């Protein structure tokens, strides 16, 4: 093979290799549509995903400042959510500007706790359970925003679920009936529960902390 032909073959191989790498990278970083939905309370107090509510004849619109579907008779539920927010604080984060992200996050936690006073990770499918890790963060958020009673409910739930050896299951049913499957125990749950309890305790008055 002549030297010229040799370098031509090398160049073609490099070009093919670069094309292959580019194709793989393009596949790796492909853009997928983001699945986004929210949960809301109907006029009757039922928690639904907004998409489900639309299919059932509801309206794909929330009452401003709430997680309540804008439908006849829903103002009572909206007033309850506003009263809950007003009982605590909505921290102002300068970097977020006029964003309602913090308020919306608090309302999401409130609605996710609707059934059993402890927030599930998500309303549908395999996420409708309580993880100790998630619960610790929820308790901290609630305590720091003035919702101490709700935060104590979360820590109390973990206390009820904790076995004698202290090691939590990966997740629990929100009604307190135990683990939903044999997924197995996770060692980090204990650390998170202790951290969450400390976060809540730090926001309580000395008298309330002694009872907590």
PDB file of C-alpha atoms in Angstrom:
ATOM      1  CA  UNK A   1       0.000   0.000   0.000  1.00  0.00           C
ATOM      2  CA  UNK A   2       1.379   3.397  -0.954  1.00  0.00           C
ATOM      3  CA  UNK A   3       1.954   5.974   1.737  1.00  0.00           C
ATOM      4  CA  UNK A   4      -0.700   8.220   0.206  1.00  0.00           C
ATOM      5  CA  UNK A   5      -3.296   5.447   0.274  1.00  0.00           C
ATOM      6  CA  UNK A   6      -2.321   4.564   3.842  1.00  0.00           C
ATOM      7  CA  UNK A   7      -3.021   8.081   5.117  1.00  0.00           C
ATOM      8  CA  UNK A   8      -6.265   8.196   3.164  1.00  0.00           C
ATOM      9  CA  UNK A   9      -7.446   5.034   4.935  1.00  0.00           C
ATOM     10  CA  UNK A  10      -6.391   6.499   8.297  1.00  0.00           C
ATOM     11  CA  UNK A  11      -8.304   9.724   7.564  1.00  0.00           C
ATOM     12  CA  UNK A  12     -11.439   7.791   6.587  1.00  0.00           C
ATOM     13  CA  UNK A  13     -11.232   5.689   9.737  1.00  0.00           C
ATOM     14  CA  UNK A  14     -10.869   8.795  11.897  1.00  0.00           C
ATOM     15  CA  UNK A  15     -13.804  10.435  10.151  1.00  0.00           C
ATOM     16  CA  UNK A  16     -15.938   7.355  10.722  1.00  0.00           C
ATOM     17  CA  UNK A  17     -14.880   7.223  14.368  1.00  0.00           C
ATOM     18  CA  UNK A  18     -15.718  10.894  14.905  1.00  0.00           C
ATOM     19  CA  UNK A  19     -19.092  10.405  13.223  1.00  0.00           C
ATOM     20  CA  UNK A  20     -19.816   7.455  15.494  1.00  0.00           C
ATOM     21  CA  UNK A  21     -18.846   9.407  18.603  1.00  0.00           C
ATOM     22  CA  UNK A  22     -21.020  12.323  17.493  1.00  0.00           C
ATOM     23  CA  UNK A  23     -23.970  10.024  16.933  1.00  0.00           C
ATOM     24  CA  UNK A  24     -23.544   8.439  20.358  1.00  0.00           C
ATOM     25  CA  UNK A  25     -23.252  11.820  22.051  1.00  0.00           C
ATOM     26  CA  UNK A  26     -26.335  13.093  20.256  1.00  0.00           C
ATOM     27  CA  UNK A  27     -28.274  10.090  21.487  1.00  0.00           C
ATOM     28  CA  UNK A  28     -26.954  10.517  25.001  1.00  0.00           C
ATOM     29  CA  UNK A  29     -28.056  14.128  25.240  1.00  0.00           C
ATOM     30  CA  UNK A  30     -31.316  13.932  23.370  1.00  0.00           C
ATOM     31  CA  UNK A  31     -34.045  16.202  24.666  1.00  0.00           C
ATOM     32  CA  UNK A  32     -37.133  14.502  25.998  1.00  0.00           C
ATOM     33  CA  UNK A  33     -40.384  16.288  26.834  1.00  0.00           C
ATOM     34  CA  UNK A  34     -40.676  16.990  30.560  1.00  0.00           C
ATOM     35  CA  UNK A  35     -43.549  15.232  32.273  1.00  0.00           C
ATOM     36  CA  UNK A  36     -45.075  17.853  34.500  1.00  0.00           C
ATOM     37  CA  UNK A  37     -48.280  17.724  36.477  1.00  0.00           C
ATOM     38  CA  UNK A  38     -49.620  18.944  39.769  1.00  0.00           C
ATOM     39  CA  UNK A  39     -52.052  17.804  42.405  1.00  0.00           C
ATOM     40  CA  UNK A  40     -54.974  19.856  43.562  1.00  0.00           C
ATOM     41  CA  UNK A  41     -57.997  19.727  45.811  1.00  0.00           C
ATOM     42  CA  UNK A  42     -61.485  19.697  44.358  1.00  0.00           C
ATOM     43  CA  UNK A  43     -64.450  21.549  45.844  1.00  0.00           C
ATOM     44  CA  UNK A  44     -65.384  18.396  47.750  1.00  0.00           C
ATOM     45  CA  UNK A  45     -61.898  18.071  49.229  1.00  0.00           C
ATOM     46  CA  UNK A  46     -60.727  15.189  47.055  1.00  0.00           C
ATOM     47  CA  UNK A  47     -57.080  15.279  45.984  1.00  0.00           C
ATOM     48  CA  UNK A  48     -56.543  14.642  42.290  1.00  0.00           C
ATOM     49  CA  UNK A  49     -53.901  15.123  39.664  1.00  0.00           C
ATOM     50  CA  UNK A  50     -54.864  18.076  37.513  1.00  0.00           C
ATOM     51  CA  UNK A  51     -54.766  15.964  34.354  1.00  0.00           C
ATOM     52  CA  UNK A  52     -57.125  13.423  35.915  1.00  0.00           C
ATOM     53  CA  UNK A  53     -59.471  16.195  36.957  1.00  0.00           C
ATOM     54  CA  UNK A  54     -59.607  17.527  33.408  1.00  0.00           C
ATOM     55  CA  UNK A  55     -60.477  14.103  32.014  1.00  0.00           C
ATOM     56  CA  UNK A  56     -63.246  13.883  34.599  1.00  0.00           C
ATOM     57  CA  UNK A  57     -64.750  17.147  33.450  1.00  0.00           C
ATOM     58  CA  UNK A  58     -62.916  19.520  35.799  1.00  0.00           C
ATOM     59  CA  UNK A  59     -61.066  22.664  34.884  1.00  0.00           C
ATOM     60  CA  UNK A  60     -57.378  22.825  34.133  1.00  0.00           C
ATOM     61  CA  UNK A  61     -56.968  25.961  36.243  1.00  0.00           C
ATOM     62  CA  UNK A  62     -56.209  26.596  39.888  1.00  0.00           C
ATOM     63  CA  UNK A  63     -57.522  29.359  42.098  1.00  0.00           C
ATOM     64  CA  UNK A  64     -54.721  31.906  42.388  1.00  0.00           C
ATOM     65  CA  UNK A  65     -52.388  31.312  45.306  1.00  0.00           C
ATOM     66  CA  UNK A  66     -53.766  27.846  46.053  1.00  0.00           C
ATOM     67  CA  UNK A  67     -53.696  24.230  45.015  1.00  0.00           C
ATOM     68  CA  UNK A  68     -57.470  24.173  44.583  1.00  0.00           C
ATOM     69  CA  UNK A  69     -59.244  23.558  41.297  1.00  0.00           C
ATOM     70  CA  UNK A  70     -61.186  26.571  40.098  1.00  0.00           C
ATOM     71  CA  UNK A  71     -64.679  25.116  40.101  1.00  0.00           C
ATOM     72  CA  UNK A  72     -68.026  25.990  41.684  1.00  0.00           C
ATOM     73  CA  UNK A  73     -67.980  25.791  45.475  1.00  0.00           C
ATOM     74  CA  UNK A  74     -64.195  25.513  45.745  1.00  0.00           C
ATOM     75  CA  UNK A  75     -63.633  28.786  47.622  1.00  0.00           C
ATOM     76  CA  UNK A  76     -64.049  27.041  50.988  1.00  0.00           C
ATOM     77  CA  UNK A  77     -61.082  24.794  50.204  1.00  0.00           C
ATOM     78  CA  UNK A  78     -59.118  27.773  48.901  1.00  0.00           C
ATOM     79  CA  UNK A  79     -59.773  29.681  52.126  1.00  0.00           C
ATOM     80  CA  UNK A  80     -58.479  26.725  54.143  1.00  0.00           C
ATOM     81  CA  UNK A  81     -55.250  26.621  52.175  1.00  0.00           C
ATOM     82  CA  UNK A  82     -54.749  30.368  52.483  1.00  0.00           C
ATOM     83  CA  UNK A  83     -55.363  30.166  56.234  1.00  0.00           C
ATOM     84  CA  UNK A  84     -52.765  27.399  56.511  1.00  0.00           C
ATOM     85  CA  UNK A  85     -50.207  29.484  54.661  1.00  0.00           C
ATOM     86  CA  UNK A  86     -51.016  32.547  56.782  1.00  0.00           C
ATOM     87  CA  UNK A  87     -50.471  30.510  59.963  1.00  0.00           C
ATOM     88  CA  UNK A  88     -46.797  30.254  59.023  1.00  0.00           C
ATOM     89  CA  UNK A  89     -44.414  32.170  56.811  1.00  0.00           C
ATOM     90  CA  UNK A  90     -43.396  32.004  53.180  1.00  0.00           C
ATOM     91  CA  UNK A  91     -39.654  32.780  53.119  1.00  0.00           C
ATOM     92  CA  UNK A  92     -38.549  35.415  50.647  1.00  0.00           C
ATOM     93  CA  UNK A  93     -35.598  34.358  48.515  1.00  0.00           C
ATOM     94  CA  UNK A  94     -34.147  37.378  46.638  1.00  0.00           C
ATOM     95  CA  UNK A  95     -32.633  35.203  43.925  1.00  0.00           C
ATOM     96  CA  UNK A  96     -36.105  33.937  42.969  1.00  0.00           C
ATOM     97  CA  UNK A  97     -37.533  37.409  42.497  1.00  0.00           C
ATOM     98  CA  UNK A  98     -41.326  37.307  42.167  1.00  0.00           C
ATOM     99  CA  UNK A  99     -41.403  33.537  41.744  1.00  0.00           C
ATOM    100  CA  UNK A 100     -44.108  31.660  43.641  1.00  0.00           C
ATOM    101  CA  UNK A 101     -41.906  28.562  43.892  1.00  0.00           C
ATOM    102  CA  UNK A 102     -41.589  28.565  47.695  1.00  0.00           C
ATOM    103  CA  UNK A 103     -45.298  29.127  48.283  1.00  0.00           C
ATOM    104  CA  UNK A 104     -46.202  26.474  45.732  1.00  0.00           C
ATOM    105  CA  UNK A 105     -43.799  23.987  47.322  1.00  0.00           C
ATOM    106  CA  UNK A 106     -45.376  24.519  50.739  1.00  0.00           C
ATOM    107  CA  UNK A 107     -48.841  24.044  49.278  1.00  0.00           C
ATOM    108  CA  UNK A 108     -47.694  20.854  47.574  1.00  0.00           C
ATOM    109  CA  UNK A 109     -46.482  19.489  50.917  1.00  0.00           C
ATOM    110  CA  UNK A 110     -49.781  20.482  52.497  1.00  0.00           C
ATOM    111  CA  UNK A 111     -51.827  18.700  49.838  1.00  0.00           C
ATOM    112  CA  UNK A 112     -49.549  15.638  49.817  1.00  0.00           C
ATOM    113  CA  UNK A 113     -50.308  15.348  53.554  1.00  0.00           C
ATOM    114  CA  UNK A 114     -54.063  15.511  53.054  1.00  0.00           C
ATOM    115  CA  UNK A 115     -54.920  11.900  53.804  1.00  0.00           C
ATOM    116  CA  UNK A 116     -52.838  11.066  56.874  1.00  0.00           C
ATOM    117  CA  UNK A 117     -51.031  14.231  58.076  1.00  0.00           C
ATOM    118  CA  UNK A 118     -47.731  12.993  56.645  1.00  0.00           C
ATOM    119  CA  UNK A 119     -46.591  13.806  53.118  1.00  0.00           C
ATOM    120  CA  UNK A 120     -46.241  11.065  50.549  1.00  0.00           C
ATOM    121  CA  UNK A 121     -43.555  11.495  47.895  1.00  0.00           C
ATOM    122  CA  UNK A 122     -46.095  11.662  45.089  1.00  0.00           C
ATOM    123  CA  UNK A 123     -49.799  11.169  44.674  1.00  0.00           C
ATOM    124  CA  UNK A 124     -49.847   8.385  42.136  1.00  0.00           C
ATOM    125  CA  UNK A 125     -48.234   5.052  41.399  1.00  0.00           C
ATOM    126  CA  UNK A 126     -45.177   3.819  43.293  1.00  0.00           C
ATOM    127  CA  UNK A 127     -44.558   7.225  44.906  1.00  0.00           C
ATOM    128  CA  UNK A 128     -47.621   7.215  47.155  1.00  0.00           C
ATOM    129  CA  UNK A 129     -45.533   6.219  50.157  1.00  0.00           C
ATOM    130  CA  UNK A 130     -43.556   7.858  52.947  1.00  0.00           C
ATOM    131  CA  UNK A 131     -39.764   7.692  52.834  1.00  0.00           C
ATOM    132  CA  UNK A 132     -37.854   8.519  56.065  1.00  0.00           C
ATOM    133  CA  UNK A 133     -35.362  10.631  54.104  1.00  0.00           C
ATOM    134  CA  UNK A 134     -38.048  12.667  52.377  1.00  0.00           C
ATOM    135  CA  UNK A 135     -39.994  12.988  55.621  1.00  0.00           C
ATOM    136  CA  UNK A 136     -37.001  14.464  57.435  1.00  0.00           C
ATOM    137  CA  UNK A 137     -36.706  17.182  54.811  1.00  0.00           C
ATOM    138  CA  UNK A 138     -40.466  17.799  54.869  1.00  0.00           C
ATOM    139  CA  UNK A 139     -40.409  18.147  58.671  1.00  0.00           C
ATOM    140  CA  UNK A 140     -37.522  20.613  58.494  1.00  0.00           C
ATOM    141  CA  UNK A 141     -39.290  22.706  55.845  1.00  0.00           C
ATOM    142  CA  UNK A 142     -42.548  22.784  57.802  1.00  0.00           C
ATOM    143  CA  UNK A 143     -40.844  23.632  61.090  1.00  0.00           C
ATOM    144  CA  UNK A 144     -38.777  26.436  59.586  1.00  0.00           C
ATOM    145  CA  UNK A 145     -41.834  28.012  57.997  1.00  0.00           C
ATOM    146  CA  UNK A 146     -43.892  28.129  61.176  1.00  0.00           C
ATOM    147  CA  UNK A 147     -45.905  24.928  60.796  1.00  0.00           C
ATOM    148  CA  UNK A 148     -44.515  23.201  63.871  1.00  0.00           C
ATOM    149  CA  UNK A 149     -47.609  21.100  64.567  1.00  0.00           C
ATOM    150  CA  UNK A 150     -47.427  19.602  61.087  1.00  0.00           C
ATOM    151  CA  UNK A 151     -43.697  19.005  61.463  1.00  0.00           C
ATOM    152  CA  UNK A 152     -44.228  17.193  64.763  1.00  0.00           C
ATOM    153  CA  UNK A 153     -46.812  14.957  63.075  1.00  0.00           C
ATOM    154  CA  UNK A 154     -44.150  13.880  60.579  1.00  0.00           C
ATOM    155  CA  UNK A 155     -41.551  13.080  63.239  1.00  0.00           C
ATOM    156  CA  UNK A 156     -44.173  11.302  65.348  1.00  0.00           C
ATOM    157  CA  UNK A 157     -45.064   9.132  62.357  1.00  0.00           C
ATOM    158  CA  UNK A 158     -41.420   8.115  61.952  1.00  0.00           C
ATOM    159  CA  UNK A 159     -41.240   7.361  65.667  1.00  0.00           C
ATOM    160  CA  UNK A 160     -44.243   5.030  65.365  1.00  0.00           C
ATOM    161  CA  UNK A 161     -42.724   3.255  62.373  1.00  0.00           C
ATOM    162  CA  UNK A 162     -39.257   2.797  63.834  1.00  0.00           C
ATOM    163  CA  UNK A 163     -38.578  -0.767  65.016  1.00  0.00           C
ATOM    164  CA  UNK A 164     -36.707  -1.628  68.205  1.00  0.00           C
ATOM    165  CA  UNK A 165     -33.348  -1.897  66.439  1.00  0.00           C
ATOM    166  CA  UNK A 166     -33.815   1.568  64.946  1.00  0.00           C
ATOM    167  CA  UNK A 167     -33.372   0.647  61.278  1.00  0.00           C
ATOM    168  CA  UNK A 168     -36.171   1.911  59.045  1.00  0.00           C
ATOM    169  CA  UNK A 169     -37.729   0.215  56.063  1.00  0.00           C
ATOM    170  CA  UNK A 170     -37.164   1.960  52.730  1.00  0.00           C
ATOM    171  CA  UNK A 171     -40.704   3.355  52.739  1.00  0.00           C
ATOM    172  CA  UNK A 172     -44.047   3.075  54.495  1.00  0.00           C
ATOM    173  CA  UNK A 173     -47.752   3.343  53.809  1.00  0.00           C
ATOM    174  CA  UNK A 174     -49.036   6.722  54.921  1.00  0.00           C
ATOM    175  CA  UNK A 175     -51.797   5.124  56.996  1.00  0.00           C
ATOM    176  CA  UNK A 176     -49.161   3.660  59.311  1.00  0.00           C
ATOM    177  CA  UNK A 177     -49.830   0.028  58.378  1.00  0.00           C
ATOM    178  CA  UNK A 178     -46.170  -0.668  57.632  1.00  0.00           C
ATOM    179  CA  UNK A 179     -43.978  -1.252  54.601  1.00  0.00           C
ATOM    180  CA  UNK A 180     -45.765  -1.851  51.279  1.00  0.00           C
ATOM    181  CA  UNK A 181     -43.367  -4.564  50.076  1.00  0.00           C
ATOM    182  CA  UNK A 182     -40.159  -6.442  50.836  1.00  0.00           C
ATOM    183  CA  UNK A 183     -37.883  -3.829  49.295  1.00  0.00           C
ATOM    184  CA  UNK A 184     -35.676  -4.043  52.342  1.00  0.00           C
ATOM    185  CA  UNK A 185     -34.326  -1.716  54.972  1.00  0.00           C
ATOM    186  CA  UNK A 186     -32.065   1.270  54.341  1.00  0.00           C
ATOM    187  CA  UNK A 187     -29.465   2.408  56.846  1.00  0.00           C
ATOM    188  CA  UNK A 188     -29.655   6.101  55.963  1.00  0.00           C
ATOM    189  CA  UNK A 189     -33.231   6.406  57.261  1.00  0.00           C
ATOM    190  CA  UNK A 190     -32.129   6.502  60.885  1.00  0.00           C
ATOM    191  CA  UNK A 191     -29.684   9.332  60.307  1.00  0.00           C
ATOM    192  CA  UNK A 192     -32.242  11.337  58.375  1.00  0.00           C
ATOM    193  CA  UNK A 193     -34.888  10.828  61.049  1.00  0.00           C
ATOM    194  CA  UNK A 194     -32.516  12.049  63.768  1.00  0.00           C
ATOM    195  CA  UNK A 195     -31.534  15.049  61.672  1.00  0.00           C
ATOM    196  CA  UNK A 196     -35.176  15.895  60.995  1.00  0.00           C
ATOM    197  CA  UNK A 197     -36.074  15.612  64.683  1.00  0.00           C
ATOM    198  CA  UNK A 198     -33.254  18.016  65.551  1.00  0.00           C
ATOM    199  CA  UNK A 199     -34.386  20.492  62.889  1.00  0.00           C
ATOM    200  CA  UNK A 200     -37.890  20.496  64.350  1.00  0.00           C
ATOM    201  CA  UNK A 201     -36.717  20.691  67.962  1.00  0.00           C
ATOM    202  CA  UNK A 202     -34.557  23.734  67.190  1.00  0.00           C
ATOM    203  CA  UNK A 203     -37.657  25.702  66.176  1.00  0.00           C
ATOM    204  CA  UNK A 204     -39.689  24.902  69.314  1.00  0.00           C
ATOM    205  CA  UNK A 205     -39.974  26.850  72.540  1.00  0.00           C
ATOM    206  CA  UNK A 206     -38.173  25.242  75.537  1.00  0.00           C
ATOM    207  CA  UNK A 207     -41.493  24.163  77.062  1.00  0.00           C
ATOM    208  CA  UNK A 208     -42.784  22.564  73.875  1.00  0.00           C
ATOM    209  CA  UNK A 209     -39.413  21.006  73.140  1.00  0.00           C
ATOM    210  CA  UNK A 210     -39.413  19.214  76.508  1.00  0.00           C
ATOM    211  CA  UNK A 211     -42.770  17.644  75.638  1.00  0.00           C
ATOM    212  CA  UNK A 212     -41.662  16.843  72.115  1.00  0.00           C
TER     213      UNK A 212
END
